[in-house]
Amino acid sequence: MAAPEPTRTAPVVDGAAPPTGAGPGRLIVALYAVLALAATGRSVLQIMEYFDRAPVAYLLSAVAALIYIVATFALATSRRALATGAISIELAGVLVVGLASYVVPDAFPDKTVWSHFGSGYGYVPLILPIVGLWWLRRGTHPR
Amino acid sequence: MLIPVSIGVIALSVAWLLLSAVFALRGKLINDALLALTVLTEIGLIVLAVLSAKNFRGIDPSSEGATFLAYALSLPVVPIFATLLAIREKTRWAMGVMVVAAFTVAVMTSRIAQIWNLYGRA
């Protein structure tokens, strides 16, 4: 991690780094919101309706949904440290779960957001964290 | 009823997507025609959510009933949030958000119709 920031959770004000949720950032926030929405409702109902079928996969889906919610909120409100953290975990998650779903397919009988590198969601879950991290990095440099 | 309503929603969302894309390319912001399309799509999604909630138990329990109901109930949120964002954002990215939202509605509605076709009992 970089040096600690004095106003770690406060939204960025004028003169500091540009907001992460404006201009092209709106698009990234919208994509995160869509994933958060699709993953949350789906995992909540999967756990309620047939949790026994694939407990690991459904719990991972719920964790993924939570991370998408945090990332959406952090990007929309320019909380850079929080956004970087959430998106990094997300990238690690999609890589690990994506690989695991090919190595131990029995653990993932149902498709989840992250299994098979997000193929069920058009690989958006794989591409989005890379775009998100790039966007966060880019915003800290003068344009 | 579920399939015809789904088809109607998909058609509306594709029109919404195309108009938003044209607006994005021309640098135009939201106008009455685009707003009307999102409202019509929204009405269709509310009908679809009600129909899905009513027919949810008719889905084969060993299949993807959870996805079916979750998508149907969460979709009506999409046009509302997209429109609010599009009104607040005064650059062409506003229309980018609309394109994403319209695409989401088209894809998730197709998935609802697909699950109903495969595992639903009328």
Short mmCIF file of C-alpha atoms in Angstrom, two decimals:
data_model
loop_
_atom_site.label_atom_id
_atom_site.label_comp_id
_atom_site.label_asym_id
_atom_site.label_seq_id
_atom_site.Cartn_x
_atom_site.Cartn_y
_atom_site.Cartn_z
CA MET A 1 0.00 0.00 0.00
CA ALA A 2 1.06 3.59 -0.57
CA ALA A 3 1.66 6.12 2.21
CA PRO A 4 -1.41 6.60 4.42
CA GLU A 5 -3.74 9.34 3.29
CA PRO A 6 -4.93 11.82 5.91
CA THR A 7 -8.54 11.89 4.64
CA ARG A 8 -8.81 8.25 3.77
CA THR A 9 -12.58 7.89 3.48
CA ALA A 10 -13.58 11.47 2.72
CA PRO A 11 -14.71 12.23 -0.83
CA VAL A 12 -12.13 14.08 -2.89
CA VAL A 13 -12.69 17.84 -3.03
CA ASP A 14 -11.82 20.35 -5.74
CA GLY A 15 -8.14 20.70 -6.47
CA ALA A 16 -7.34 17.12 -5.51
CA ALA A 17 -7.56 14.09 -7.82
CA PRO A 18 -10.61 14.22 -10.15
CA PRO A 19 -13.80 12.42 -9.09
CA THR A 20 -13.95 8.75 -10.09
CA GLY A 21 -17.68 8.79 -10.78
CA ALA A 22 -17.97 11.52 -13.44
CA GLY A 23 -17.58 11.48 -17.24
CA PRO A 24 -16.31 8.07 -18.41
CA GLY A 25 -16.36 7.07 -14.76
CA ARG A 26 -20.17 7.08 -14.90
CA LEU A 27 -19.96 4.22 -17.37
CA ILE A 28 -17.70 2.22 -15.07
CA VAL A 29 -19.97 2.96 -12.10
CA ALA A 30 -22.97 1.85 -14.21
CA LEU A 31 -21.26 -1.42 -15.15
CA TYR A 32 -20.40 -2.11 -11.52
CA ALA A 33 -23.95 -1.28 -10.46
CA VAL A 34 -25.31 -3.73 -13.03
CA LEU A 35 -23.04 -6.51 -11.80
CA ALA A 36 -23.87 -5.69 -8.18
CA LEU A 37 -27.58 -5.83 -8.99
CA ALA A 38 -27.46 -9.05 -11.01
CA ALA A 39 -25.13 -10.85 -8.59
CA THR A 40 -26.85 -9.75 -5.37
CA GLY A 41 -30.41 -10.73 -6.18
CA ARG A 42 -29.33 -13.95 -7.80
CA SER A 43 -27.08 -15.10 -4.95
CA VAL A 44 -29.61 -14.17 -2.26
CA LEU A 45 -32.28 -16.25 -3.97
CA GLN A 46 -29.88 -19.11 -4.76
CA ILE A 47 -28.98 -19.31 -1.07
CA MET A 48 -32.64 -19.11 -0.04
CA GLU A 49 -33.94 -21.60 -2.59
CA TYR A 50 -31.28 -24.28 -3.06
CA PHE A 51 -28.21 -23.56 -1.00
CA ASP A 52 -27.40 -27.30 -0.56
CA ARG A 53 -26.81 -27.75 -4.26
CA ALA A 54 -23.51 -25.87 -4.33
CA PRO A 55 -22.77 -24.14 -1.00
CA VAL A 56 -19.24 -23.03 -1.94
CA ALA A 57 -20.28 -21.56 -5.27
CA TYR A 58 -23.27 -19.71 -3.81
CA LEU A 59 -21.28 -18.30 -0.89
CA LEU A 60 -18.63 -17.10 -3.32
CA SER A 61 -21.37 -15.48 -5.39
CA ALA A 62 -22.61 -13.67 -2.29
CA VAL A 63 -19.07 -12.47 -1.51
CA ALA A 64 -18.65 -11.33 -5.11
CA ALA A 65 -21.96 -9.47 -4.92
CA LEU A 66 -20.84 -7.71 -1.74
CA ILE A 67 -17.55 -6.67 -3.35
CA TYR A 68 -19.42 -5.28 -6.36
CA ILE A 69 -21.64 -3.25 -4.06
CA VAL A 70 -18.59 -1.84 -2.23
CA ALA A 71 -16.81 -1.06 -5.52
CA THR A 72 -19.89 0.67 -6.96
CA PHE A 73 -20.29 2.81 -3.84
CA ALA A 74 -16.56 3.65 -3.64
CA LEU A 75 -16.31 4.62 -7.33
CA ALA A 76 -19.51 6.67 -7.25
CA THR A 77 -18.30 8.64 -4.22
CA SER A 78 -14.60 8.95 -5.24
CA ARG A 79 -13.30 6.86 -2.35
CA ARG A 80 -10.14 5.82 -4.14
CA ALA A 81 -8.49 3.69 -1.47
CA LEU A 82 -11.67 1.71 -0.87
CA ALA A 83 -12.29 1.33 -4.61
CA THR A 84 -8.73 0.13 -5.24
CA GLY A 85 -9.02 -2.40 -2.43
CA ALA A 86 -12.40 -3.76 -3.54
CA ILE A 87 -11.42 -3.96 -7.20
CA SER A 88 -8.09 -5.67 -6.39
CA ILE A 89 -9.93 -8.32 -4.36
CA GLU A 90 -12.38 -8.65 -7.23
CA LEU A 91 -9.59 -9.21 -9.77
CA ALA A 92 -7.93 -11.79 -7.50
CA GLY A 93 -11.33 -13.46 -6.99
CA VAL A 94 -12.20 -13.77 -10.65
CA LEU A 95 -8.73 -15.16 -11.44
CA VAL A 96 -8.68 -17.69 -8.57
CA VAL A 97 -12.31 -18.80 -8.94
CA GLY A 98 -12.02 -18.80 -12.74
CA LEU A 99 -9.03 -21.10 -12.57
CA ALA A 100 -10.56 -23.27 -9.81
CA SER A 101 -13.74 -23.79 -11.84
CA TYR A 102 -11.63 -25.40 -14.58
CA VAL A 103 -9.39 -27.41 -12.22
CA VAL A 104 -12.14 -28.66 -9.84
CA PRO A 105 -15.36 -28.37 -11.89
CA ASP A 106 -17.27 -30.53 -9.33
CA ALA A 107 -17.22 -27.66 -6.84
CA PHE A 108 -19.03 -25.40 -9.34
CA PRO A 109 -22.07 -27.29 -10.68
CA ASP A 110 -23.90 -23.98 -11.17
CA LYS A 111 -22.51 -20.99 -12.98
CA THR A 112 -21.51 -18.10 -10.73
CA VAL A 113 -20.31 -14.60 -11.56
CA TRP A 114 -16.65 -15.56 -11.31
CA SER A 115 -16.58 -19.19 -12.49
CA HIS A 116 -14.97 -19.75 -15.90
CA PHE A 117 -13.58 -16.20 -15.70
CA GLY A 118 -17.08 -14.74 -15.89
CA SER A 119 -18.00 -16.36 -19.20
CA GLY A 120 -21.67 -16.41 -18.14
CA TYR A 121 -21.55 -12.61 -18.00
CA GLY A 122 -19.70 -12.05 -21.27
CA TYR A 123 -16.30 -11.97 -19.46
CA VAL A 124 -17.28 -8.56 -18.09
CA PRO A 125 -16.26 -9.71 -14.55
CA LEU A 126 -12.73 -10.36 -15.88
CA ILE A 127 -12.34 -7.19 -17.95
CA LEU A 128 -14.06 -4.73 -15.60
CA PRO A 129 -11.58 -4.89 -12.68
CA ILE A 130 -8.70 -4.31 -15.11
CA VAL A 131 -10.50 -1.30 -16.59
CA GLY A 132 -11.44 -0.16 -13.08
CA LEU A 133 -7.86 -0.27 -11.77
CA TRP A 134 -6.60 1.50 -14.89
CA TRP A 135 -9.24 4.18 -14.44
CA LEU A 136 -8.29 4.70 -10.77
CA ARG A 137 -4.57 4.93 -11.61
CA ARG A 138 -5.12 7.23 -14.55
CA GLY A 139 -7.21 9.63 -12.50
CA THR A 140 -4.36 10.30 -10.04
CA HIS A 141 -2.10 11.71 -12.76
CA PRO A 142 -2.59 15.12 -14.36
CA ARG A 143 -4.58 14.90 -17.58
CA MET B 1 -48.14 -14.18 -21.30
CA LEU B 2 -44.58 -14.25 -20.05
CA ILE B 3 -42.95 -14.83 -23.42
CA PRO B 4 -44.92 -12.15 -25.35
CA VAL B 5 -44.18 -9.60 -22.61
CA SER B 6 -40.49 -10.59 -22.65
CA ILE B 7 -40.35 -10.16 -26.41
CA GLY B 8 -42.01 -6.75 -26.10
CA VAL B 9 -39.50 -5.67 -23.44
CA ILE B 10 -36.55 -6.92 -25.52
CA ALA B 11 -37.83 -5.01 -28.57
CA LEU B 12 -38.25 -1.82 -26.52
CA SER B 13 -34.81 -2.16 -24.92
CA VAL B 14 -33.17 -2.69 -28.32
CA ALA B 15 -34.85 0.50 -29.60
CA TRP B 16 -33.70 2.25 -26.42
CA LEU B 17 -30.16 0.94 -26.96
CA LEU B 18 -30.01 2.07 -30.60
CA LEU B 19 -31.37 5.55 -29.87
CA SER B 20 -28.94 5.97 -26.94
CA ALA B 21 -26.05 4.87 -29.15
CA VAL B 22 -27.03 7.41 -31.83
CA PHE B 23 -27.29 10.11 -29.16
CA ALA B 24 -23.87 9.14 -27.75
CA LEU B 25 -22.26 9.39 -31.19
CA ARG B 26 -23.89 12.77 -31.90
CA GLY B 27 -23.17 14.11 -28.43
CA LYS B 28 -26.88 14.65 -27.69
CA LEU B 29 -28.41 14.45 -24.23
CA ILE B 30 -31.64 12.81 -23.07
CA ASN B 31 -34.83 14.15 -24.72
CA ASP B 32 -38.54 13.33 -24.61
CA ALA B 33 -38.34 10.51 -27.16
CA LEU B 34 -35.58 8.72 -25.26
CA LEU B 35 -37.34 9.30 -21.95
CA ALA B 36 -40.57 7.86 -23.41
CA LEU B 37 -38.70 4.73 -24.53
CA THR B 38 -37.25 4.17 -21.05
CA VAL B 39 -40.70 4.70 -19.48
CA LEU B 40 -42.29 2.15 -21.86
CA THR B 41 -39.49 -0.32 -21.11
CA GLU B 42 -40.01 0.29 -17.40
CA ILE B 43 -43.75 -0.44 -17.66
CA GLY B 44 -42.96 -3.67 -19.51
CA LEU B 45 -40.43 -4.66 -16.83
CA ILE B 46 -42.95 -4.04 -14.02
CA VAL B 47 -45.49 -6.27 -15.81
CA LEU B 48 -42.77 -8.88 -16.30
CA ALA B 49 -41.80 -8.74 -12.62
CA VAL B 50 -45.41 -9.30 -11.55
CA LEU B 51 -45.87 -12.17 -14.03
CA SER B 52 -42.60 -13.78 -12.93
CA ALA B 53 -43.49 -13.55 -9.24
CA LYS B 54 -46.85 -15.20 -10.02
CA ASN B 55 -45.30 -17.99 -12.10
CA PHE B 56 -42.12 -18.52 -10.11
CA ARG B 57 -43.33 -21.78 -8.50
CA GLY B 58 -43.99 -23.18 -11.96
CA ILE B 59 -40.26 -23.36 -12.65
CA ASP B 60 -38.68 -26.79 -12.36
CA PRO B 61 -37.21 -26.75 -8.80
CA SER B 62 -33.97 -28.43 -9.93
CA SER B 63 -33.23 -25.61 -12.37
CA GLU B 64 -32.58 -21.88 -12.16
CA GLY B 65 -35.69 -20.54 -10.49
CA ALA B 66 -33.60 -18.23 -8.32
CA THR B 67 -32.00 -16.51 -11.29
CA PHE B 68 -35.41 -16.18 -12.97
CA LEU B 69 -37.06 -14.44 -10.04
CA ALA B 70 -34.03 -12.37 -9.01
CA TYR B 71 -33.58 -10.96 -12.50
CA ALA B 72 -37.28 -10.23 -12.94
CA LEU B 73 -37.52 -8.40 -9.61
CA SER B 74 -34.29 -6.41 -9.95
CA LEU B 75 -34.66 -5.32 -13.59
CA PRO B 76 -37.25 -2.53 -12.99
CA VAL B 77 -34.53 -0.66 -11.06
CA VAL B 78 -32.28 -0.39 -14.14
CA PRO B 79 -34.18 2.15 -16.32
CA ILE B 80 -34.86 4.37 -13.30
CA PHE B 81 -31.23 4.58 -12.18
CA ALA B 82 -29.93 4.88 -15.73
CA THR B 83 -32.29 7.79 -16.44
CA LEU B 84 -31.36 9.58 -13.20
CA LEU B 85 -27.65 9.17 -14.02
CA ALA B 86 -28.23 10.30 -17.62
CA ILE B 87 -29.97 13.45 -16.41
CA ARG B 88 -27.21 14.28 -13.94
CA GLU B 89 -24.24 13.60 -16.24
CA LYS B 90 -23.98 16.35 -18.86
CA THR B 91 -21.43 14.70 -21.16
CA ARG B 92 -21.87 12.05 -23.84
CA TRP B 93 -20.98 9.42 -21.24
CA ALA B 94 -24.55 9.85 -20.01
CA MET B 95 -25.67 8.10 -23.18
CA GLY B 96 -22.98 5.47 -22.61
CA VAL B 97 -24.73 4.67 -19.33
CA MET B 98 -28.04 4.39 -21.21
CA VAL B 99 -26.47 1.98 -23.72
CA VAL B 100 -25.16 -0.20 -20.88
CA ALA B 101 -28.54 -0.14 -19.12
CA ALA B 102 -30.50 -0.97 -22.28
CA PHE B 103 -28.11 -3.82 -23.11
CA THR B 104 -28.45 -5.15 -19.55
CA VAL B 105 -32.24 -5.13 -19.82
CA ALA B 106 -32.14 -6.93 -23.18
CA VAL B 107 -29.72 -9.63 -21.96
CA MET B 108 -31.33 -10.25 -18.57
CA THR B 109 -34.83 -10.33 -20.07
CA SER B 110 -33.64 -12.85 -22.67
CA ARG B 111 -32.28 -14.99 -19.84
CA ILE B 112 -35.67 -14.82 -18.04
CA ALA B 113 -37.47 -15.89 -21.22
CA GLN B 114 -34.91 -18.64 -21.82
CA ILE B 115 -35.31 -20.11 -18.31
CA TRP B 116 -39.11 -19.98 -18.68
CA ASN B 117 -38.92 -21.73 -22.06
CA LEU B 118 -36.66 -24.48 -20.77
CA TYR B 119 -38.00 -25.13 -17.27
CA GLY B 120 -41.33 -23.34 -16.90
CA ARG B 121 -44.81 -24.88 -16.72
CA ALA B 122 -47.62 -22.64 -17.88
#
